PDB file of C-alpha atoms and ligand atoms in Angstrom:
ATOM      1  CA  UNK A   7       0.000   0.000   0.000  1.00  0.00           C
ATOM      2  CA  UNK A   8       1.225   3.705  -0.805  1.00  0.00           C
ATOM      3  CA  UNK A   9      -0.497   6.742   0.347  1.00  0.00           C
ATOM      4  CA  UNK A  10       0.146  10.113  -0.881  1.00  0.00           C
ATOM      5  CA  UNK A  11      -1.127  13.029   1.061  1.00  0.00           C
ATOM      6  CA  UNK A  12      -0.931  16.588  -0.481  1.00  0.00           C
ATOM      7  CA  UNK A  13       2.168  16.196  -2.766  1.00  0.00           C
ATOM      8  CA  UNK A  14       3.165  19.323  -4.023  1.00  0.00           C
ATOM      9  CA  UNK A  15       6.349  20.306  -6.392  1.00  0.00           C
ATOM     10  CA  UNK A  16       7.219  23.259  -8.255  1.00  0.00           C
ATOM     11  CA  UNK A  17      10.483  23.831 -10.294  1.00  0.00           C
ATOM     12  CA  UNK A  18      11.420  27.164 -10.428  1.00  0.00           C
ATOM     13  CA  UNK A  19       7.888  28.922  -9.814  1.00  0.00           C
ATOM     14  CA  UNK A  20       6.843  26.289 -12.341  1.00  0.00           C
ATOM     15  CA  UNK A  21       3.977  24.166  -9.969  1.00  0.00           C
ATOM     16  CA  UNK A  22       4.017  20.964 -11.759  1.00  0.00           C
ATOM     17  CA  UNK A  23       2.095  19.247  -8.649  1.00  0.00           C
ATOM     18  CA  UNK A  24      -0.871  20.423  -7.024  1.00  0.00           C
ATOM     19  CA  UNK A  25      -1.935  19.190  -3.953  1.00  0.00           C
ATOM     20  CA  UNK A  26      -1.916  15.070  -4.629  1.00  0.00           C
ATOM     21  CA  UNK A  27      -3.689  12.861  -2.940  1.00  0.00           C
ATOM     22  CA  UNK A  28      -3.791   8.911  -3.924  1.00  0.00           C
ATOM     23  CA  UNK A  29      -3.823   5.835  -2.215  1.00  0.00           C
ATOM     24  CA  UNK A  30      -2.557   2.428  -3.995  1.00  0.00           C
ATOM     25  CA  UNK A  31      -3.820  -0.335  -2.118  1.00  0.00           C
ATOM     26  CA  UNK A  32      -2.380  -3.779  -2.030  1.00  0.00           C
ATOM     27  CA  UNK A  33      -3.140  -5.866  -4.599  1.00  0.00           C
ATOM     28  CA  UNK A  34      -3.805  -2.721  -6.794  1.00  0.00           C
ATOM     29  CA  UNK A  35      -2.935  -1.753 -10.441  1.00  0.00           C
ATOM     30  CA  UNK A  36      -3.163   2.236 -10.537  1.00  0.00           C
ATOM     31  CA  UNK A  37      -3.244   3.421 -14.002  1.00  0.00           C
ATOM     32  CA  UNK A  38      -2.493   7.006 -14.803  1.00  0.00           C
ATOM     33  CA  UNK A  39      -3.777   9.140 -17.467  1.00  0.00           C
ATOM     34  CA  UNK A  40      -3.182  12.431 -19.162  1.00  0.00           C
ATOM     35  CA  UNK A  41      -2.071  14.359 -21.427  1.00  0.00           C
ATOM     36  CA  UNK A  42       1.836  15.017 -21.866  1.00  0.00           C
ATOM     37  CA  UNK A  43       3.324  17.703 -19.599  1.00  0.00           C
ATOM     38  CA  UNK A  44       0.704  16.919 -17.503  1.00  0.00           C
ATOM     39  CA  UNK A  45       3.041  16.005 -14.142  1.00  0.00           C
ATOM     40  CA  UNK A  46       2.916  11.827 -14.716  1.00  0.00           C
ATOM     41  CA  UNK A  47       6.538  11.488 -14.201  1.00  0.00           C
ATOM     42  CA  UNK A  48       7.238  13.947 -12.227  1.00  0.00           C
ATOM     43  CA  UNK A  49       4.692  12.376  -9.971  1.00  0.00           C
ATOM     44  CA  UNK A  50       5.818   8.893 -10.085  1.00  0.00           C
ATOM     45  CA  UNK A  51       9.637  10.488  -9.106  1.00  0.00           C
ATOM     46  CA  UNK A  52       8.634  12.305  -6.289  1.00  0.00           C
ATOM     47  CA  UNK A  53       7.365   8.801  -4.857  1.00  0.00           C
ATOM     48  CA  UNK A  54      10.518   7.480  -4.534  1.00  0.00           C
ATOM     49  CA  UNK A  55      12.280  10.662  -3.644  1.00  0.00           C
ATOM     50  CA  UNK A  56      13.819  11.142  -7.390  1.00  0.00           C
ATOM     51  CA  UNK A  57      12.505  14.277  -7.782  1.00  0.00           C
ATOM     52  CA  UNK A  58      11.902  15.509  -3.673  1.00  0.00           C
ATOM     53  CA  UNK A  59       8.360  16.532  -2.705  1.00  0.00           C
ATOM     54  CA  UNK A  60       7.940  20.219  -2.140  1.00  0.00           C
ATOM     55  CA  UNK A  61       5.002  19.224   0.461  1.00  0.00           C
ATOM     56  CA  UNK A  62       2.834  16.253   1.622  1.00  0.00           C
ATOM     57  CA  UNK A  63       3.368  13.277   3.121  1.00  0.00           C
ATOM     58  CA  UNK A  64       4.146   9.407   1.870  1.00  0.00           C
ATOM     59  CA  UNK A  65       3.196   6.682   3.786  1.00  0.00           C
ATOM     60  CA  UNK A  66       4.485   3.107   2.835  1.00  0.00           C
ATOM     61  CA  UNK A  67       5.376  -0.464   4.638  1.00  0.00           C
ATOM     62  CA  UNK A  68       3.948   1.169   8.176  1.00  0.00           C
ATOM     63  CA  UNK A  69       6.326   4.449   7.744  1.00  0.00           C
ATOM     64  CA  UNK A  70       4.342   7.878   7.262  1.00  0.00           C
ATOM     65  CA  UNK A  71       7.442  10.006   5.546  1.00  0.00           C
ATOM     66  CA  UNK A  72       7.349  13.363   5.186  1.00  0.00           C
ATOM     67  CA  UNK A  73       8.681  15.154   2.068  1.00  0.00           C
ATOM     68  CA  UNK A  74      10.182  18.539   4.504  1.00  0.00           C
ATOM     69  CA  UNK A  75      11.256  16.256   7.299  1.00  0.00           C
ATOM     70  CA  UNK A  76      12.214  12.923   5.203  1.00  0.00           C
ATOM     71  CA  UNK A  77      16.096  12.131   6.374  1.00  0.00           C
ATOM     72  CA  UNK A  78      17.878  10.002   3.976  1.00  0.00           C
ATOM     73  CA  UNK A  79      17.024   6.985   5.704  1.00  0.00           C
ATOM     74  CA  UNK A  80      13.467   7.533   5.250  1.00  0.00           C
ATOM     75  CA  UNK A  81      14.353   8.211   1.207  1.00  0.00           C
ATOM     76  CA  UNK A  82      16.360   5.148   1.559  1.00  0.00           C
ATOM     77  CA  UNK A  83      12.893   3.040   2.865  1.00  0.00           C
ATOM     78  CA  UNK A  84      11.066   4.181   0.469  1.00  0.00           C
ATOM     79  CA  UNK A  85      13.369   3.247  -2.467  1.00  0.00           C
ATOM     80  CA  UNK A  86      13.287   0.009  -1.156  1.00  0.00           C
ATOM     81  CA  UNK A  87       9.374  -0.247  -1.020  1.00  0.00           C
ATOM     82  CA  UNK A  88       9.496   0.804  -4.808  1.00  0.00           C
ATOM     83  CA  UNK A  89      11.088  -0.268  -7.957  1.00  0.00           C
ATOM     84  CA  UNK A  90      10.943   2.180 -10.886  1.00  0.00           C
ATOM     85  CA  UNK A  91      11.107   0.699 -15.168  1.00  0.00           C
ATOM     86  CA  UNK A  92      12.023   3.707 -17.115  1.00  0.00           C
ATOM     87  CA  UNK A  93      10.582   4.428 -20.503  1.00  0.00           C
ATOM     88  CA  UNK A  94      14.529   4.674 -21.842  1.00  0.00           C
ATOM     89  CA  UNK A  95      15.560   1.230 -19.925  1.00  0.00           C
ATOM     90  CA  UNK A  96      18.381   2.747 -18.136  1.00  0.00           C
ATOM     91  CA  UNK A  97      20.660  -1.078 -18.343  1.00  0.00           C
ATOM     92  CA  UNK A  98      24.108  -0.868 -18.018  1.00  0.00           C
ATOM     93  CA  UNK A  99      25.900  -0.574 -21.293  1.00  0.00           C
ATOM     94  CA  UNK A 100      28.604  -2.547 -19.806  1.00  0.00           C
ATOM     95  CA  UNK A 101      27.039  -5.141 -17.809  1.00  0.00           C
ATOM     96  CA  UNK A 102      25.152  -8.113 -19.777  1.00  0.00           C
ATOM     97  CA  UNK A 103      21.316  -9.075 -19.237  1.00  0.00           C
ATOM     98  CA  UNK A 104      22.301 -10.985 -16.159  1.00  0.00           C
ATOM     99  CA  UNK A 105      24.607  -8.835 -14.845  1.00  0.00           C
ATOM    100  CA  UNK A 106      21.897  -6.061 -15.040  1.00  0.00           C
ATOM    101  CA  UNK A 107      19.578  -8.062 -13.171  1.00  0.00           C
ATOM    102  CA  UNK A 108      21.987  -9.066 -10.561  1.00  0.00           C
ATOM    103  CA  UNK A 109      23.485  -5.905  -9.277  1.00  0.00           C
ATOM    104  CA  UNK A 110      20.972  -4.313  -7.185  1.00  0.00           C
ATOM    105  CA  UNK A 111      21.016  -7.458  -5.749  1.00  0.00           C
ATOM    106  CA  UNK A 112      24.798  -7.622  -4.616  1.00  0.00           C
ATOM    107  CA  UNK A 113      25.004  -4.513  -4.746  1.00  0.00           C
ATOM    108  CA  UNK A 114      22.068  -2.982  -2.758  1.00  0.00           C
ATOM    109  CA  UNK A 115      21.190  -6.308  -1.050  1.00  0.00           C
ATOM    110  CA  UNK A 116      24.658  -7.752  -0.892  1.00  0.00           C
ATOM    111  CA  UNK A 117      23.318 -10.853  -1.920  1.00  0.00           C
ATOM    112  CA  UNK A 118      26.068 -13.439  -2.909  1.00  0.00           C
ATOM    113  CA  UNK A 119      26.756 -13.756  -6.553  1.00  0.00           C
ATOM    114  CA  UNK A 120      25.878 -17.121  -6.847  1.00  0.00           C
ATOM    115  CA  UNK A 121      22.369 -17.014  -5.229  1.00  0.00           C
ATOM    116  CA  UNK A 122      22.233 -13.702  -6.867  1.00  0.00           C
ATOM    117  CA  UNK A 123      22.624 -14.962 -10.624  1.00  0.00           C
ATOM    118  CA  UNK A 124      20.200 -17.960  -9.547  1.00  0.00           C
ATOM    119  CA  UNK A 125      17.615 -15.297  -8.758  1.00  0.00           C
ATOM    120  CA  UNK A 126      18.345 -13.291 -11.598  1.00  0.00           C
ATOM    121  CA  UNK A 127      18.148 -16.202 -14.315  1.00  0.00           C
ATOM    122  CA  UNK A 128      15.001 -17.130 -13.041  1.00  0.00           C
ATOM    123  CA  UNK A 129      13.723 -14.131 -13.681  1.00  0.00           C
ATOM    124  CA  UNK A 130      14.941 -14.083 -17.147  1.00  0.00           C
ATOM    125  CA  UNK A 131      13.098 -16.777 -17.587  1.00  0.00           C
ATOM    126  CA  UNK A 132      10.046 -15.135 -16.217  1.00  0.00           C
ATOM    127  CA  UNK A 133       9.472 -12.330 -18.583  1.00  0.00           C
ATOM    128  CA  UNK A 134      11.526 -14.776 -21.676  1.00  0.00           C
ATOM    129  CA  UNK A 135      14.811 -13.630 -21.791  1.00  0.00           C
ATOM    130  CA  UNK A 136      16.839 -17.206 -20.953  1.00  0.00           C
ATOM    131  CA  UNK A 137      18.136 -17.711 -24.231  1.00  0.00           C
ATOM    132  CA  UNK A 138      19.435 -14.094 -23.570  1.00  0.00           C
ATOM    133  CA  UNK A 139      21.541 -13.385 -20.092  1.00  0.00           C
ATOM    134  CA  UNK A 140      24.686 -13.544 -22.014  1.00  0.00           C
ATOM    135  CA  UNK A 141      23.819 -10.833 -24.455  1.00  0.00           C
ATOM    136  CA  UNK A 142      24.724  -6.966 -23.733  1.00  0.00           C
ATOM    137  CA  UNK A 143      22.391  -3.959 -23.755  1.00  0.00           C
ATOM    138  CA  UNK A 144      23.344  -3.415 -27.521  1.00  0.00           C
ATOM    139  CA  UNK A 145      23.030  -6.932 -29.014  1.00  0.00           C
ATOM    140  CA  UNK A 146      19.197  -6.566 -27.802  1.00  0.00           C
ATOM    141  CA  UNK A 147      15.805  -5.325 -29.194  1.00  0.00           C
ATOM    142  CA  UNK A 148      14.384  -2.132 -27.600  1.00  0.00           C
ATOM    143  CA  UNK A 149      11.170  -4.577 -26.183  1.00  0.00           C
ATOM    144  CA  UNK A 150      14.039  -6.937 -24.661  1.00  0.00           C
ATOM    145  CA  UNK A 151      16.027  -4.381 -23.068  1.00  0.00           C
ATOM    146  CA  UNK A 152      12.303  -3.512 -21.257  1.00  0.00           C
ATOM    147  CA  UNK A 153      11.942  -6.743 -20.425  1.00  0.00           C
ATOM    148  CA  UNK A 154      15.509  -6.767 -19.028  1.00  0.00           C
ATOM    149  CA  UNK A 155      15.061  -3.794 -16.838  1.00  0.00           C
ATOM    150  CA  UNK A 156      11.564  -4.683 -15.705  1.00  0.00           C
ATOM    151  CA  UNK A 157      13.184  -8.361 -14.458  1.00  0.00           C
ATOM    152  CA  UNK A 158      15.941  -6.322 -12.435  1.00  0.00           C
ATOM    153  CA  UNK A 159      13.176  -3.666 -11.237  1.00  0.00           C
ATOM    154  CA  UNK A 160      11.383  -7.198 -10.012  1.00  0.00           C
ATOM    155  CA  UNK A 161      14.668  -8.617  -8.667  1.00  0.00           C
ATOM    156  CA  UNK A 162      14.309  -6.459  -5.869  1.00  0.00           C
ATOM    157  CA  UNK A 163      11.368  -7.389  -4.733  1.00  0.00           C
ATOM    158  CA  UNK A 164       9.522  -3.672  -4.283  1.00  0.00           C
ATOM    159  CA  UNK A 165       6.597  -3.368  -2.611  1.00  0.00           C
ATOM    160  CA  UNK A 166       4.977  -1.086  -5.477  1.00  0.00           C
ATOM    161  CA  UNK A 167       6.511  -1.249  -9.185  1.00  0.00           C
ATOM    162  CA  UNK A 168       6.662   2.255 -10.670  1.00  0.00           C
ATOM    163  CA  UNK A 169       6.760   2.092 -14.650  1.00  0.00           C
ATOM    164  CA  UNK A 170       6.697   5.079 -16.373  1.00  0.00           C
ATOM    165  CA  UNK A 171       5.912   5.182 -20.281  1.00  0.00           C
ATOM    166  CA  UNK A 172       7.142   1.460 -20.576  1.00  0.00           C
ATOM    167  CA  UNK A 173       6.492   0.966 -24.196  1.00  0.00           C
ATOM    168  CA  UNK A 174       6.301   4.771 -25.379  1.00  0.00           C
ATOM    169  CA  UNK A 175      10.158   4.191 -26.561  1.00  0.00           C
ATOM    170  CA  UNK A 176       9.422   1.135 -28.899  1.00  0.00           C
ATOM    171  CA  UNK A 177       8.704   0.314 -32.191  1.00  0.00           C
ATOM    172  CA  UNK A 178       5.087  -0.509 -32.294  1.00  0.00           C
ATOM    173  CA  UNK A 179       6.055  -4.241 -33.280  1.00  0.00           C
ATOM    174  CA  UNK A 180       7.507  -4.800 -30.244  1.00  0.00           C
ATOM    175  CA  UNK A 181       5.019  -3.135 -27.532  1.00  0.00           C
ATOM    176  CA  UNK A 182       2.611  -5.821 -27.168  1.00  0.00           C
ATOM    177  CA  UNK A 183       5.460  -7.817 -25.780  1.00  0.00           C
ATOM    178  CA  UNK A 184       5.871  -6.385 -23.421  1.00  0.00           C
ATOM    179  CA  UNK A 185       2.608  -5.045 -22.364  1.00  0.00           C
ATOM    180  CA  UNK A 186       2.153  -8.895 -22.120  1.00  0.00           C
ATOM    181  CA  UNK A 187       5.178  -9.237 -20.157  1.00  0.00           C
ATOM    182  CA  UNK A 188       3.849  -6.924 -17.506  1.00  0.00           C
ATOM    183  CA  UNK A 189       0.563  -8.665 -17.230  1.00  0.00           C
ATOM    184  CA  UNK A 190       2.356 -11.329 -16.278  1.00  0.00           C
ATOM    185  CA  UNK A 191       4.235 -10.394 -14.140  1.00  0.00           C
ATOM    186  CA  UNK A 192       1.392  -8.178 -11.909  1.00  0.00           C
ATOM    187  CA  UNK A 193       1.024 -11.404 -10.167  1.00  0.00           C
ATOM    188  CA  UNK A 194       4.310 -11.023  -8.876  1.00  0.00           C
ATOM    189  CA  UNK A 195       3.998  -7.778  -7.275  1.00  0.00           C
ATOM    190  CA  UNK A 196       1.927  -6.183  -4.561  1.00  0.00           C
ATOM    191  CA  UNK A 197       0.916  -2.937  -6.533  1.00  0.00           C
ATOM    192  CA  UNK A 198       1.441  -1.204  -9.712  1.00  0.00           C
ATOM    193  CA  UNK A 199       1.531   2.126 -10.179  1.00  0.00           C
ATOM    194  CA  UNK A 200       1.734   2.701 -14.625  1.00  0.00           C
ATOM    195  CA  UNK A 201       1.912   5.753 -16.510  1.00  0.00           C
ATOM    196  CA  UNK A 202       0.554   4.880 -20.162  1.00  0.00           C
ATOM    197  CA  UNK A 203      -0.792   6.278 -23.490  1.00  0.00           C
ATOM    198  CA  UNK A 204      -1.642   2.748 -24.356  1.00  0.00           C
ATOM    199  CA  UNK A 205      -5.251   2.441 -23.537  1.00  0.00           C
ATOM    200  CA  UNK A 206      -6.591  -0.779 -24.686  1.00  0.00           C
ATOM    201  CA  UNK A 207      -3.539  -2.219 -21.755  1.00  0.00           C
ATOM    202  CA  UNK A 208      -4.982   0.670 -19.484  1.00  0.00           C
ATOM    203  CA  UNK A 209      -8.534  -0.366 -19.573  1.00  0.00           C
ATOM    204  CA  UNK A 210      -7.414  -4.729 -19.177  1.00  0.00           C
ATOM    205  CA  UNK A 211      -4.665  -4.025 -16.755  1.00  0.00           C
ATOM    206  CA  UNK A 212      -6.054  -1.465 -13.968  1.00  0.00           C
ATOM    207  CA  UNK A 213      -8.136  -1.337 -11.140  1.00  0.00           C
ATOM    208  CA  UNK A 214      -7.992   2.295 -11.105  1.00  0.00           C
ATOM    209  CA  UNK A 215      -7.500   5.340 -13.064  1.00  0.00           C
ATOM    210  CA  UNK A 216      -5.878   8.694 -12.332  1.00  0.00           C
ATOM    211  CA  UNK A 217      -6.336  11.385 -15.022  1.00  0.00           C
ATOM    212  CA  UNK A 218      -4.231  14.217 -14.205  1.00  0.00           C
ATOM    213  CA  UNK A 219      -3.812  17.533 -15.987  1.00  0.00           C
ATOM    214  CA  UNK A 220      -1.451  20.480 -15.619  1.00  0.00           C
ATOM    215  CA  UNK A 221      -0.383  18.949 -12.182  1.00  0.00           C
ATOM    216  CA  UNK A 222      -4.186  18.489 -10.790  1.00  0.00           C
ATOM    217  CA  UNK A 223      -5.609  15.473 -10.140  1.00  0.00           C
ATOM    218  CA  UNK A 224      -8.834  15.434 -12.011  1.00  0.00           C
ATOM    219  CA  UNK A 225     -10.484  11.791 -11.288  1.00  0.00           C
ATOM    220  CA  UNK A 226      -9.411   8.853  -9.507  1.00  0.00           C
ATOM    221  CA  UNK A 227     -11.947   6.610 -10.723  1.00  0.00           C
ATOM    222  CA  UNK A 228     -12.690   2.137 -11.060  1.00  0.00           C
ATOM    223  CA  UNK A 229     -11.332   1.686 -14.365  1.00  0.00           C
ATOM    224  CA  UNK A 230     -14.588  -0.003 -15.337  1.00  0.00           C
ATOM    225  CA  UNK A 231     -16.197   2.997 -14.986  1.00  0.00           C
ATOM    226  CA  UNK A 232     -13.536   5.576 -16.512  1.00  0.00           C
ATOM    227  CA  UNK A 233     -13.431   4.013 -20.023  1.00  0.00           C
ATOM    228  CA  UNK A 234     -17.098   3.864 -19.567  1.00  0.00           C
ATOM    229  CA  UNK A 235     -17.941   7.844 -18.769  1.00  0.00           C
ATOM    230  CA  UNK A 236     -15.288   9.752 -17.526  1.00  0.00           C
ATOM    231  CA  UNK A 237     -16.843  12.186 -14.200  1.00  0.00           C
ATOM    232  CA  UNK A 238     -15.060  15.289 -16.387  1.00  0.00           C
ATOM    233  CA  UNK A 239     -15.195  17.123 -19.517  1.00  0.00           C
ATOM    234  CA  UNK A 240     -11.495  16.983 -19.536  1.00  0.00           C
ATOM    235  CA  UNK A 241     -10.840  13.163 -18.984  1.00  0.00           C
ATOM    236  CA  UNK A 242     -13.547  13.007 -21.621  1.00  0.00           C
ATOM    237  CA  UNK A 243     -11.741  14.783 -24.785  1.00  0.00           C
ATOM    238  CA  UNK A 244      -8.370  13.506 -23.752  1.00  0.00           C
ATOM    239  CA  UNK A 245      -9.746   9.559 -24.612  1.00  0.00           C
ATOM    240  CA  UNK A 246     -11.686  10.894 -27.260  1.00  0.00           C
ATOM    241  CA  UNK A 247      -8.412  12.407 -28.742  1.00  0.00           C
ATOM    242  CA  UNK A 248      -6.698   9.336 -27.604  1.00  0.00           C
ATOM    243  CA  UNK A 249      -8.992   6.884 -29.769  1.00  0.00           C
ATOM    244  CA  UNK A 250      -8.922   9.281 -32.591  1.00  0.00           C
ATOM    245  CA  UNK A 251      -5.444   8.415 -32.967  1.00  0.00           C
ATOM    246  CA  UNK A 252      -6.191   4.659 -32.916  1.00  0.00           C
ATOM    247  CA  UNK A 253      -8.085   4.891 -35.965  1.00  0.00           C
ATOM    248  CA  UNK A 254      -5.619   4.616 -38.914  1.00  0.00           C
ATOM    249  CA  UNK A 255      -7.448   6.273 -41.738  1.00  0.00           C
ATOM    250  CA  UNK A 256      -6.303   3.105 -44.197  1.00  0.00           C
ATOM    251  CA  UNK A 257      -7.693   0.636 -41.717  1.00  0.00           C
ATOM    252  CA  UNK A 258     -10.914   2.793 -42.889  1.00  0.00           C
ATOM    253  CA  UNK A 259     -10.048   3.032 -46.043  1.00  0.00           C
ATOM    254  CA  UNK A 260     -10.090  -0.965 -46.309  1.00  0.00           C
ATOM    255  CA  UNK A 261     -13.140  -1.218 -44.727  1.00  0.00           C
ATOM    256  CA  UNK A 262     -15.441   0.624 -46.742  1.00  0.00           C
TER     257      UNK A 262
HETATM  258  N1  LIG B  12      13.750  18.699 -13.752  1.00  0.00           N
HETATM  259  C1  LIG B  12      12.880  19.592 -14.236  1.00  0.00           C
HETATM  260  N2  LIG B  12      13.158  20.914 -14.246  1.00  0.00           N
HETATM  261  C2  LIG B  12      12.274  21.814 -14.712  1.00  0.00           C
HETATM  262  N3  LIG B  12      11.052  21.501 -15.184  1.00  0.00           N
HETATM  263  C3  LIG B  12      10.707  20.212 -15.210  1.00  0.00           C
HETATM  264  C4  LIG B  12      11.588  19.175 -14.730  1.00  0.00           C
HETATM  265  N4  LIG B  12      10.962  17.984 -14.872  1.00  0.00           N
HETATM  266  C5  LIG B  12       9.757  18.247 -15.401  1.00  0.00           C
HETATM  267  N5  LIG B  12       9.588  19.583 -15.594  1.00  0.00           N
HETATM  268  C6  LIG B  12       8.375  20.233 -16.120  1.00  0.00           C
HETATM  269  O1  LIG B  12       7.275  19.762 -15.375  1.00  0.00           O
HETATM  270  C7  LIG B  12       6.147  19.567 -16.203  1.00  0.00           C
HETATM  271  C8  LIG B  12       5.654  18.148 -16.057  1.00  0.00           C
HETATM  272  O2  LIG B  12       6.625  17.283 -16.596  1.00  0.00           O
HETATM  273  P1  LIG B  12       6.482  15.695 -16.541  1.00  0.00           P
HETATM  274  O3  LIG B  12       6.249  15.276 -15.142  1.00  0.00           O
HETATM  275  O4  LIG B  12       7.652  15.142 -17.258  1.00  0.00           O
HETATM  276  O5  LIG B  12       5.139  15.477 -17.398  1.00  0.00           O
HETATM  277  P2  LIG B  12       4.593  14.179 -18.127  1.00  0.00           P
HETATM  278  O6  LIG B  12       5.366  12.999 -17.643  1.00  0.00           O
HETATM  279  O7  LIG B  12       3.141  14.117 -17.759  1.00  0.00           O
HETATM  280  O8  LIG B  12       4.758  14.405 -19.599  1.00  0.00           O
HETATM  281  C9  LIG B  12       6.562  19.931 -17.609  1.00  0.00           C
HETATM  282  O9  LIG B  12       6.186  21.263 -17.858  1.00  0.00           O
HETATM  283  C10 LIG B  12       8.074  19.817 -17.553  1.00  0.00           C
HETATM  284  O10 LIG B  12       8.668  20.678 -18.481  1.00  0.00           O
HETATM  285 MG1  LIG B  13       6.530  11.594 -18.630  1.00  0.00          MG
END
């Protein structure tokens, strides 16, 4: 579970965050929403303290942390509860598949190589990769790199897996792998919290929805029920704009 109580964060006298309140329970998939520039990352960073809070208060794992008190073993607790997947991968250039997947772990968790490679092949496995551990960063596909970085991301076991934009840097051949990737491995973790354009995933995936614009959270709504009729005017156009772009005009073309 992850609470967030009246996060606020400006850069410059830029607010990008206005007051947010959300709670992830366990169990949860948390979907957010909106359009770009809209605060989604910056949101998902200040949860782990990558970006500080202005304001507000985090609680997680029985700790209530707050963002103009936190010490840096409170940020430290709460990068342990979490486990962010970047939209650009961030592996190692130097370090194979494996070796990606296994440093947090002896690293962070000084976990002994041996048990830690164990761990980390078995993960391979889990979202595909066996045949790859050997292979570097470069001698990979875009949607296994993903898949690479969302294994080490589960490799240290977080409480709450942050993914921001997973699929937003891949060819669109290779998204639905790993859309299906994460699917699987939801079972795995307590919560999700997943910032995505891709809608169809948004609307099989979540539990919830959080549609936030110019730093506001607009609606925190069942996900049943958002793809349904959005409470606002503004969630409203942004999925009507979204579908629009769904629709390739040949696809039409075909079809008449
Ligand atoms: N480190 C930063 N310094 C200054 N402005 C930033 C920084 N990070 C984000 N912003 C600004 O905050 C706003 C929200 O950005 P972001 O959270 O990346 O939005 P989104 O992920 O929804 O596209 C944007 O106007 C962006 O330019
Ligand atoms: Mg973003």
């Amino acid at each position: 579970m992850i609470r967030l109580t009246g996060i606020t964060k400006s850069f410059g006298d830029k607010q990008v965050l206005r007051d947010i309140n959300m709670t992830v329970e366990t169990g949860e998939i948390l979907v957010v929403l909106g359009p770009s520039g809209s605060g989604k990352s910056t949101l998902l960073r200040c949860i782990n303290f990558l970006e500080r809070p202005n304001a507000g208060v985090i609680e997680s794992g029985g700790r209530v942390i707050d963002a103009k008190t936190a010490t840096a073993r409170d940020i430290l607790f709460l990068r342990n509860q979490t486990a962010m997947v970047f939209q650009q991968f961030n592996l190692f250039a130097n370090l194979t598949a494996v070796g990606n997947v296994m440093l947090g772990l002896t690293d962070v968790k000084a976990m002994k190589k041996r048990v830690a490679r164990e761990l980390s092949l078995q993960l391979l496995e889990k979202v595909g990769l066996s045949d790859k551990s050997g292979f570097y960063p470069g001698q990979l596909s875009g949607g296994q790199q993903q898949r690479v970085a969302i294994a080490r991301a589960l490799a240290m076991k977080p409480d709450v897996l942050l993914l921001d934009e997973p699929t937003s840097a891949l060819d669109p051949e290779l998204i639905e792998d790993v859309l299906e990737c994460i699917e699987k491995v939801a079972e795995d973790v307590n919560s999700m919290i997943i910032v995505t354009h891709e809608l169809g995933f948004a609307r099989s995936v979540a539990d919830k929805i959080v549609f936030i614009d110019e730093g506001v959270i607009l609606e925190e709504t069942e996900a049943s029920q958002f793809f349904l009729s959005p409470a606002t005017q503004r969630a409203g156009e942004f999925l009507k704009n979204s579908l629009r772009r769904y629709i390739n005009p040949a696809d039409t073309l075909l079809q008449i």
